[in-house]
Coordinates of C-alpha atoms in Angstrom, one line a residue:
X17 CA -168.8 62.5 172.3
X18 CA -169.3 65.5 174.3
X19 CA -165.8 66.9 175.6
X20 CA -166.1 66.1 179.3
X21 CA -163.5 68.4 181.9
X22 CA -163.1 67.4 185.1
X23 CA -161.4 70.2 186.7
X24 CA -162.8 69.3 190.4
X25 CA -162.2 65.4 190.1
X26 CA -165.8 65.3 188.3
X27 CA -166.5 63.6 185.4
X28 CA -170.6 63.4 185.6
X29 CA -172.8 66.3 184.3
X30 CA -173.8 69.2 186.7
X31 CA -177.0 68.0 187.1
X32 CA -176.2 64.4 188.5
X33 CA -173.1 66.2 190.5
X34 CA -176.4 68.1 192.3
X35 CA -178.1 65.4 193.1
X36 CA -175.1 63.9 194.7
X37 CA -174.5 66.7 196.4
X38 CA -178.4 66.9 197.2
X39 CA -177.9 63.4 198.2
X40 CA -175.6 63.7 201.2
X41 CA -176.7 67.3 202.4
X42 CA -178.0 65.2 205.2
X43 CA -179.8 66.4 208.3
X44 CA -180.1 69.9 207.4
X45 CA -182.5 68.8 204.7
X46 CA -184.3 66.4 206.9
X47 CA -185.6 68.4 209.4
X48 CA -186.3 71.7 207.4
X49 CA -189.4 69.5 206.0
X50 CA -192.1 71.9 208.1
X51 CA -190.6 75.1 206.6
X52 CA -192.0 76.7 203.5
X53 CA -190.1 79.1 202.2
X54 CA -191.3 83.1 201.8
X55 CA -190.1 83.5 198.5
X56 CA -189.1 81.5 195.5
X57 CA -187.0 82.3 192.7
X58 CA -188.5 82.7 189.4
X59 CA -186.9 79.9 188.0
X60 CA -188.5 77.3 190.4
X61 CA -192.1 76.4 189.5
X62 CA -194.0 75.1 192.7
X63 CA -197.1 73.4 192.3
X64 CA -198.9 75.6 194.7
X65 CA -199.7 78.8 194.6
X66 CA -197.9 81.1 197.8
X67 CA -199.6 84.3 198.5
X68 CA -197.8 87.5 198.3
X69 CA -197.0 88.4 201.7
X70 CA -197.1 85.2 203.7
X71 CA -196.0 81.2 204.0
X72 CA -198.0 78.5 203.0
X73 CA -197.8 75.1 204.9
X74 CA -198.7 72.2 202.2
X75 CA -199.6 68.9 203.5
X76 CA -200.3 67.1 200.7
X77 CA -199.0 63.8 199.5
X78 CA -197.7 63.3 196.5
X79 CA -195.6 60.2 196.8
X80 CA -196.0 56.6 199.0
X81 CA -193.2 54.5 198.8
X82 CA -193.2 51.3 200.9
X83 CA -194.2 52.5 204.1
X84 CA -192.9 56.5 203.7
X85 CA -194.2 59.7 201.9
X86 CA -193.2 62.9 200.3
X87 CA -194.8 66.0 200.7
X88 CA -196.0 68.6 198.4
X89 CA -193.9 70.7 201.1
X90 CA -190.7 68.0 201.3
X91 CA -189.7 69.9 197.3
X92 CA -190.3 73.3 198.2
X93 CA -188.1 72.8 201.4
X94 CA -185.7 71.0 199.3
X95 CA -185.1 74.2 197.0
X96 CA -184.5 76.4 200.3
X97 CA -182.0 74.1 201.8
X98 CA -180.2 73.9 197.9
X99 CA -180.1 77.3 198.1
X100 CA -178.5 77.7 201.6
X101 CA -176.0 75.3 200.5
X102 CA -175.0 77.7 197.5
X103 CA -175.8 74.5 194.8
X104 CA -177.4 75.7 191.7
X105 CA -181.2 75.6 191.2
X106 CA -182.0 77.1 188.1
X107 CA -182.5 74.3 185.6
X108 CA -183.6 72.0 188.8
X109 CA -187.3 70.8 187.8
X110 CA -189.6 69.4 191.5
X111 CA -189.9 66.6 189.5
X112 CA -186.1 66.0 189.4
X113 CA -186.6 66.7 193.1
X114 CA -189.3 65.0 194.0
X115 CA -187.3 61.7 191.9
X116 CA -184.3 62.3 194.6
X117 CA -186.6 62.2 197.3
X118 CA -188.1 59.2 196.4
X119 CA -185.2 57.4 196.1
X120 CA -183.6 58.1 199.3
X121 CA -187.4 56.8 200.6
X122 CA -186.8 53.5 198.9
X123 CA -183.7 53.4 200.7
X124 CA -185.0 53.8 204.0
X125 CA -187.3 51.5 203.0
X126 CA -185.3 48.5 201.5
X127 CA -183.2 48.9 204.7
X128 CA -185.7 48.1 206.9
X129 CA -186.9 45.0 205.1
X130 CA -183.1 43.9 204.7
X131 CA -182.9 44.6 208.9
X132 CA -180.8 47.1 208.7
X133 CA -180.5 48.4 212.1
X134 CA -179.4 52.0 213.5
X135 CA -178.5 52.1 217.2
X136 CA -180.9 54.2 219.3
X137 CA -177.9 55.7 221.0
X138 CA -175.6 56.6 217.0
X139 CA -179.5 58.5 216.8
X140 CA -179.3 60.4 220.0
X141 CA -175.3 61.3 218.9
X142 CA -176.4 62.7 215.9
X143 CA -179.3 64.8 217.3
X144 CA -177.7 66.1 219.9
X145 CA -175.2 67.7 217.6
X146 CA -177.4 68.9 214.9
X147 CA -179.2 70.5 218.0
X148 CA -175.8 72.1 219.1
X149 CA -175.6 73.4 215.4
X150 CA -179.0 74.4 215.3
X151 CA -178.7 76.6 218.6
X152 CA -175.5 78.0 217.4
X153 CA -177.0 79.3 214.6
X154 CA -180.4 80.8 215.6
X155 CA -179.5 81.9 219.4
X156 CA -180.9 79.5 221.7
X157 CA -183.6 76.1 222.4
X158 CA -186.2 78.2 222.4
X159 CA -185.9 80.3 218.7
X160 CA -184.7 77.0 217.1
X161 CA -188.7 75.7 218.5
X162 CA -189.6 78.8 216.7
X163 CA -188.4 78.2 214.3
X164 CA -189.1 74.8 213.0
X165 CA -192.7 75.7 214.1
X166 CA -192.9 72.9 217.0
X167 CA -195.0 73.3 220.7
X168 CA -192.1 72.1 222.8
X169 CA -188.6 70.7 222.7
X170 CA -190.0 67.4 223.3
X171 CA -191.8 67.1 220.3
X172 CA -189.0 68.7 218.4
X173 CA -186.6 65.9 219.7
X174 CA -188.8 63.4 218.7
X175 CA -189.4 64.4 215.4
X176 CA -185.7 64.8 214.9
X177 CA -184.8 61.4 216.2
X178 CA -187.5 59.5 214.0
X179 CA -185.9 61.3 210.6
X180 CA -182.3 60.9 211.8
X181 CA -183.0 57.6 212.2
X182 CA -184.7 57.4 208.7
X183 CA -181.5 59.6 207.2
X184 CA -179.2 56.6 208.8
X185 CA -181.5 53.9 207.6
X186 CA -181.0 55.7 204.1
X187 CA -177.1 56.3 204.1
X188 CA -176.4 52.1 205.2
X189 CA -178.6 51.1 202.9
X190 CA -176.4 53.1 200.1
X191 CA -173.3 52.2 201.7
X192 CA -174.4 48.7 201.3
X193 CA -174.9 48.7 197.6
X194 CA -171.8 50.8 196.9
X195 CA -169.2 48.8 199.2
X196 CA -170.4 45.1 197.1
X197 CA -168.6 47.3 194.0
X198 CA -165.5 46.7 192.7
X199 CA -163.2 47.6 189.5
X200 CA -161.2 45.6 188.0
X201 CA -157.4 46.9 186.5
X202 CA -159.2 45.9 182.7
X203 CA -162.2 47.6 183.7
X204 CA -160.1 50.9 184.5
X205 CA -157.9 50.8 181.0
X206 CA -161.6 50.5 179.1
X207 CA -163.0 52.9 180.8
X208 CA -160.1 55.0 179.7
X209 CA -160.2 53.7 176.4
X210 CA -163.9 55.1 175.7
X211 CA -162.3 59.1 175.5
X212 CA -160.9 60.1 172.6
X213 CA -158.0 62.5 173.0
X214 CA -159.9 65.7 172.8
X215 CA -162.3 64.4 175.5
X216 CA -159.9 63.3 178.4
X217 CA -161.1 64.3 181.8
X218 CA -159.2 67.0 182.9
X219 CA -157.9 67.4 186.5
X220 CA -156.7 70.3 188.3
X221 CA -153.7 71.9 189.3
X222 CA -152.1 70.1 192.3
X223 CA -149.5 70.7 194.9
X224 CA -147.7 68.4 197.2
X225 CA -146.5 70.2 200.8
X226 CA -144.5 68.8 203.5
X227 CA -144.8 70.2 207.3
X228 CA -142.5 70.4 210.4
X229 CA -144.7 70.9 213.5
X230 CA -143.1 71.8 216.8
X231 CA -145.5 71.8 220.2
X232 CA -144.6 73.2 223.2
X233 CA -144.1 71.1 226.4
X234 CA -146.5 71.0 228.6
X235 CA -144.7 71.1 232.3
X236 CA -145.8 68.5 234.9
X237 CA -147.2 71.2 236.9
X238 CA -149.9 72.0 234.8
X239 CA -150.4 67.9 233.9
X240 CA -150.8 67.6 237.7
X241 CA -153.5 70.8 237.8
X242 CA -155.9 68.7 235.6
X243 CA -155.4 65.1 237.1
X244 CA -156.2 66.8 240.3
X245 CA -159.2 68.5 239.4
X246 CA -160.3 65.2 237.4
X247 CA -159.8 63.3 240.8
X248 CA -161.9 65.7 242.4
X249 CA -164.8 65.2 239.6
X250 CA -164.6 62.0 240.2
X251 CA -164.7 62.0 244.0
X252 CA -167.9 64.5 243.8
X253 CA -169.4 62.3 241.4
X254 CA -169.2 59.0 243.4
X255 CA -170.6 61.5 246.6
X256 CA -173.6 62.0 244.3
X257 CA -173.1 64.4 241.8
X258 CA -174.4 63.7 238.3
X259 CA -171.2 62.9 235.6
X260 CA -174.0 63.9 233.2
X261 CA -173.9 67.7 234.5
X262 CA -169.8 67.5 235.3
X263 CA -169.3 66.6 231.5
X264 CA -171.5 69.9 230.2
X265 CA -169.9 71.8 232.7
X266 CA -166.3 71.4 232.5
X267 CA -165.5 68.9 229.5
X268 CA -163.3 70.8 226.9
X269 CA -164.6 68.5 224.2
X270 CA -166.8 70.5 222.6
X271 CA -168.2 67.5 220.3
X272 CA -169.8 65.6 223.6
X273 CA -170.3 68.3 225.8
X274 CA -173.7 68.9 224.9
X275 CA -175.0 65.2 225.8
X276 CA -172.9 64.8 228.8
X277 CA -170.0 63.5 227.9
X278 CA -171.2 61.0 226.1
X279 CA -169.7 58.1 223.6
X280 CA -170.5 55.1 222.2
X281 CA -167.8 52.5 222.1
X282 CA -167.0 49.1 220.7
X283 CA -163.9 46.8 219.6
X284 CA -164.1 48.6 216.2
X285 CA -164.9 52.5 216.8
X286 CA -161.9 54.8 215.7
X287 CA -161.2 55.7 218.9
X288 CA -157.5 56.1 220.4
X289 CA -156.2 52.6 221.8
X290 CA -155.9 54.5 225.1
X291 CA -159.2 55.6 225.5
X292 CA -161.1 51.7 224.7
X293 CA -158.6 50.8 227.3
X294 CA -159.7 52.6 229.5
X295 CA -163.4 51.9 228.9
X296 CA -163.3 48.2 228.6
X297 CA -161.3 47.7 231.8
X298 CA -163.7 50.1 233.7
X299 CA -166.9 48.2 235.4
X300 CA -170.3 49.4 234.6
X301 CA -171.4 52.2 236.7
X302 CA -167.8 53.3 237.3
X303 CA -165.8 55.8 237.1
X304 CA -161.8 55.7 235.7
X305 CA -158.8 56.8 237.2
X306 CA -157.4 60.2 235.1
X307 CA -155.5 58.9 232.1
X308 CA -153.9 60.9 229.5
X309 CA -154.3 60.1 225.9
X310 CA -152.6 62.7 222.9
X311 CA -156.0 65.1 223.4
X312 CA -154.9 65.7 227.0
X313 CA -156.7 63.9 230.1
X314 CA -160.1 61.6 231.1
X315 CA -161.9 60.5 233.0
X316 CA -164.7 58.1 232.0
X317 CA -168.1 57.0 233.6
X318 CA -169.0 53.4 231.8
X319 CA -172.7 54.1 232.0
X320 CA -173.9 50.8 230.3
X321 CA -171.9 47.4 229.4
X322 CA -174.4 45.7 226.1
X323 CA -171.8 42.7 225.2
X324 CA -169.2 44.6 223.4
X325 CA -170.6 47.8 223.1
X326 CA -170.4 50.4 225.7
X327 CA -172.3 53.1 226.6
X328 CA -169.6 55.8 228.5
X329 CA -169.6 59.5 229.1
X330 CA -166.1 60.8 229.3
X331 CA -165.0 64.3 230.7
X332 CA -161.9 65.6 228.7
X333 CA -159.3 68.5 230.3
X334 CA -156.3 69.8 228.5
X335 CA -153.2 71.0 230.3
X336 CA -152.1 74.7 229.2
X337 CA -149.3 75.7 227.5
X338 CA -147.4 78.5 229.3
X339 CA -146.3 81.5 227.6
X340 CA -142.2 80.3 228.2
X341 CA -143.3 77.0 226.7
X342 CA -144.7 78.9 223.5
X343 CA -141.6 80.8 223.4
X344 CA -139.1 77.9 223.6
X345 CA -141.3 76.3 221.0
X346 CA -141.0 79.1 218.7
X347 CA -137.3 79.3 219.1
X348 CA -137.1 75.4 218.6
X349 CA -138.5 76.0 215.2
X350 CA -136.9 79.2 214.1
X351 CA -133.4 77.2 214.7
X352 CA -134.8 74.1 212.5
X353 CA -135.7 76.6 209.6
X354 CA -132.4 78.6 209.9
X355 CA -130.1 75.0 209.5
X356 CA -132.5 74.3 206.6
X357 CA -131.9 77.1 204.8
X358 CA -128.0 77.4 205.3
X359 CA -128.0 73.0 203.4
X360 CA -126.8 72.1 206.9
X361 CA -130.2 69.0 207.1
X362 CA -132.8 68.7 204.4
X363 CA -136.2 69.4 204.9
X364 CA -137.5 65.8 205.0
X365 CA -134.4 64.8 207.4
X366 CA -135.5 67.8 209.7
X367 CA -138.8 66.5 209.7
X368 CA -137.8 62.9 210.3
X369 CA -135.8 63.8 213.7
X370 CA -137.8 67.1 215.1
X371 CA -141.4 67.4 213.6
X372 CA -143.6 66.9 217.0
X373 CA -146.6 65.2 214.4
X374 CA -146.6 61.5 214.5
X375 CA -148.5 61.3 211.1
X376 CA -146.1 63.0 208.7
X377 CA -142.9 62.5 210.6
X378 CA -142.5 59.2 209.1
X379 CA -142.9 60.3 205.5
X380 CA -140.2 63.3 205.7
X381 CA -143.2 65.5 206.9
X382 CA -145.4 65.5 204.1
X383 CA -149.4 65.6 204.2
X384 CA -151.7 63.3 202.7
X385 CA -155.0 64.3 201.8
X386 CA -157.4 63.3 203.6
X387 CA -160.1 63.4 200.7
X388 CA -157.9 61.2 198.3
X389 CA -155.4 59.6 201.0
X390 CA -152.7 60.9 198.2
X391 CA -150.0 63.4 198.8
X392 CA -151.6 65.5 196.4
X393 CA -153.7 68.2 196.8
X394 CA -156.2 70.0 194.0
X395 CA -155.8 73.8 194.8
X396 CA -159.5 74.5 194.1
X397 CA -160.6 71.3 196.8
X398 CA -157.9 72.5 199.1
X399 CA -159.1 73.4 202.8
X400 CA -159.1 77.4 203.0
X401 CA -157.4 77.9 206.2
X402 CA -154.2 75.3 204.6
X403 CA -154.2 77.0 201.5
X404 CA -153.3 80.3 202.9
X405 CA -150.6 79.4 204.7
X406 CA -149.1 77.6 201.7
X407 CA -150.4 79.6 198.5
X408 CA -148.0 82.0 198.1
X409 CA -145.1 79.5 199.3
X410 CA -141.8 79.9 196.2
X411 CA -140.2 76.7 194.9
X412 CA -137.5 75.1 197.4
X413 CA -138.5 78.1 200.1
X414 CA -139.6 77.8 203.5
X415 CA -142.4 79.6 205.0
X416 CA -142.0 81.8 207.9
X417 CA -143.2 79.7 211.6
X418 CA -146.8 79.7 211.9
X419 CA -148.6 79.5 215.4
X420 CA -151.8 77.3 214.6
X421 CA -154.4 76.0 217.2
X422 CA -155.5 72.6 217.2
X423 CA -159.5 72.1 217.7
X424 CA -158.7 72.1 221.5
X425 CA -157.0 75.3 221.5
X426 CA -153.9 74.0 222.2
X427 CA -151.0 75.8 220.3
X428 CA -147.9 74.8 218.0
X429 CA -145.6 76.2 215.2
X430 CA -145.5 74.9 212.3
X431 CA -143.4 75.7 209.1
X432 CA -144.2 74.2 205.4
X433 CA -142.4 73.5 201.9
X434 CA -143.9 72.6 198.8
X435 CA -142.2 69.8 197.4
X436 CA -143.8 69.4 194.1
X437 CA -146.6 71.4 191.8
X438 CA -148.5 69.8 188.5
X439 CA -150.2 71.9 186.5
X440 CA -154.3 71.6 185.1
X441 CA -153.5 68.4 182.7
X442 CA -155.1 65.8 180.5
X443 CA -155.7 62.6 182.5
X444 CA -152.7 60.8 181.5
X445 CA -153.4 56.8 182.2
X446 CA -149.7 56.1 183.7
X447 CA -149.4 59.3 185.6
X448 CA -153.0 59.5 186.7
X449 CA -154.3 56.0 187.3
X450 CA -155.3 56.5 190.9
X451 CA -157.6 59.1 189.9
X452 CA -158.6 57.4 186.6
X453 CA -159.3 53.9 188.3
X454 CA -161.4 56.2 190.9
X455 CA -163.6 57.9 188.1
X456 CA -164.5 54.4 186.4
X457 CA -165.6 53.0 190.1
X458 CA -168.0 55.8 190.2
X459 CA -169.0 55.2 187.4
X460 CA -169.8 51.8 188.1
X461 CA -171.1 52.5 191.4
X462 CA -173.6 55.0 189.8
X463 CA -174.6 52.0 187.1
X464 CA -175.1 49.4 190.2
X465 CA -177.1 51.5 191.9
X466 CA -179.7 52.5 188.8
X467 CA -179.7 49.0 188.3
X468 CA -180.6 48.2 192.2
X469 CA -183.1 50.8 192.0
X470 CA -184.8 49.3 189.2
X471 CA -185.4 45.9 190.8
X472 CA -186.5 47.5 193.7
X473 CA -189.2 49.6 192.5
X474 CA -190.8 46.4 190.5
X475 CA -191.0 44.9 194.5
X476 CA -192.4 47.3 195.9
X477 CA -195.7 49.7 196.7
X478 CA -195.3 52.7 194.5
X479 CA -197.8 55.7 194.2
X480 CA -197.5 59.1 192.9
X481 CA -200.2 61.3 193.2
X482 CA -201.8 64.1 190.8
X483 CA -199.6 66.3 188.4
X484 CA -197.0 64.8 189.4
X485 CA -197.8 61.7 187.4
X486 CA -196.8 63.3 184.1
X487 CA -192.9 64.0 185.1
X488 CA -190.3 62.3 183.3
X489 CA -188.3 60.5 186.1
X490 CA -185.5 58.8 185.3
X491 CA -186.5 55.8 187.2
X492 CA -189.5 54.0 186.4
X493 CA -191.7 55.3 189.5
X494 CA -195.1 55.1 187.7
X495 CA -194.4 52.0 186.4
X496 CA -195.7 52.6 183.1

């Protein structure tokens, strides 16, 4: 056997690891379908020939698949997006491509006849923000038109919706096959059982951290600023105004802003218990009182009531923090670290009685990752901004106070402790069987859905065109 490392959490070859990657890239690949890139590296073989100084649209198709297609094109977009997201490409063949793409066509596909349905308004969400990123990125509406090679915005938008809404069709259709998968405890221990010693996956140096977080108060002055000028939305709003135009004008939530405020809502979305509140006990085409939830204050227009779901734009305003409040914060925490230091409270203790962060208090401040939901985290998966202000952190010290914004901009010290390190190891079945039993579900999960695939392509209408005949796909597409 072939040693395998894992020294990410993998424990599938590169390859496959690409095409998972590939594989959730999402909207970014969708919509670059109409652009053909100006250059391609030597290693990547198109099928077309691209003269020397210009692009080269390609129609052709070279794949049906139920009732989609791929593109000549779809693969030589495919390589540029690969490319922008720093993945590997060299030993990447289009037919390997062009499999992927079919695949996540048979998804769509299967989806539809197994009426799958994706919300016209989860679409909009979705576009909307990929059109905030898009803007973002090349300067305004009318470059990103540009540059996708469109006549208007319009047509733009409705392209974008019809392959978001293909993209969603795809990833529930995925989701479905994956979540019917299980793993048994046995399954785990022979799945272990299959490495010899010399071939044990291999994780990756790990560290556990523990934080104290102190906010400043905000004074009742500056609460009273915002529920004013909320009240006066409101009352401007119910004189005529459009909540539509108030949200993009003055909502600091940066996530809606660009669709006016807007957010879909039912019994089960993750959304604060304050906020549903709110929107279920507010009539349709009204508007809320200001309430305050832990993001600051709302106000919420219920646009559309559809049995339990809920169309509702929202306008979100976040009371400052005054410079004394920063101060006194920073002095709060200064005096927590100074009584840790001198043995007069433990760390966990201090964290228990005076850490302003609900979600770690409990546990004696530390984190959990959110990638694993374990307290551990793997250094080399670690988010940047965290690992800085930890990396260089001694055993049993405490780091200096940090001032750190949340996504609001609203500010708070923290300070941080590492509790425990492991070093790059072995996978060891009693210490690592979280990880272990996680490996053998993907595993499993990979196997389910090559099996899945299989049936599906026997059922249904299957065509690849021209060279494209002669690749060696791994699944059965030309159903020799």
């Amino acid at each position: 056997m072939t040693r395998l490392k894992i020294t990410n959490m993998r424990f599938i070859n590169n390859r496959f690891f690409l095409f998972l990657a590939f594989a959730f890239l999402g909207l970014n690949l969708a919509v670059a379908q109409e652009i053909i890139p100006e250059k391609v590296k030597d290693s990547v073989k198109p099928a077309v020939t691209i003269p020397a100084g210009g692009k080269l649209k390609v129609d052709g198709v070279v794949a049906v698949i139920g009732d989609f297609v791929v593109l000549d094109s779809d693969i030589d977009l495919t390589y540029k997006e690969l490319q922008a997201q720093n993945i590997p490409i060299a030993e990447v063949t289009r037919c390997e491509l062009l499999g992927k793409l079919m695949e996540d066509k048979l998804y769509a596909h299967q989806a539809i006849q197994d009426s799958i349905i994706v919300s016209d308004a989860d679409v909009n969400e979705t576009m909307n923000r990929q059109i905030d990123y898009f803007v973002e990125n090349l300067g305004s509406p009318e470059k990103m038109v540009a540059y996708f090679k469109k006549k208007n915005l319009e047509t733009f938008k409705a392209e974008l919706f019809e392959m978001i809404k293909n993209q969603k069709l795809t990833e529930q259709m995925q989701k479905k096959i994956i979540d019917e998968v299980e793993i048994t405890p046995e399954e785990v221990r022979q799945f272990y059982a299959k490495f010899t010693k010399e071939d044990l996956p291999t994780f990756g140096a790990e560290m556990e951290m523990a934080q104290i977080v102190v906010k400043p108060e905000i004074t009742q002055a500056e609460k009273q600023k915002v529920i004013d000028r909320l009240k006066q939305i409101k009352k401007e709003v119910e004189e005529g105004a459009s909540f539509y135009s108030k949200a993009v004008l003055y909502t600091e939530d940066k996530a809606s802003a660009s669709s006016g405020g807007y957010i879909p809502v039912s019994r089960k979305a993750q959304l604060v218990k304050e906020f549903k509140d709110a929107a279920f006990s507010t009539d349709e085409g009204k508007i809320s009182e200001p309430f305050e939830t832990e993001y600051g204050f709302h106000i919420i227009y219920v646009e559309k009531i559809r049995g339990q779901e809920l169309d509702v734009r929202h306008i979100l305003m976040v009371p400052k923090v005054t410079p004394e409040a920063l101060a006194k914060a920073k002095e709060k925490i200064e005096k927590i670290r100074a009584k840790i230091i001198n043995k007069e409270i433990t760390f966990a203790d201090a964290a228990r009685s005076e850490s302003d962060d609900k979600e770690t208090r409990n546990s004696g401040g530390l984190l959990m990752n959110p990638r694993t939901l374990e307290t551990r985290f793997e250094l080399t998966k670690m988010d940047p901004t965290l690992y800085n202000q930890v990396a260089d952190i001694k055993d049993n010290a405490i780091s200096d106070p940090i001032v750190e914004q949340d996504r609001l901009g609203t500010p708070s010290y923290k300070i941080f402790t590492v509790t425990n390190r492991y070093d790059e190891h072995p996978a060891d079945y009693a210490k690592d069987y979280t990880k272990i039993k996680d490996l053998a579900l993907k595993e499993k999960q990979i196997k389910t859905i090559a099996k899945w695939s299989a049936a599906k392509i026997k059922d249904t209408y299957v065509k690849v065109n021209g060279e494209y005949r002669d690749c060696k796909f791994a699944n059965n597409w030309v159903k020799k």
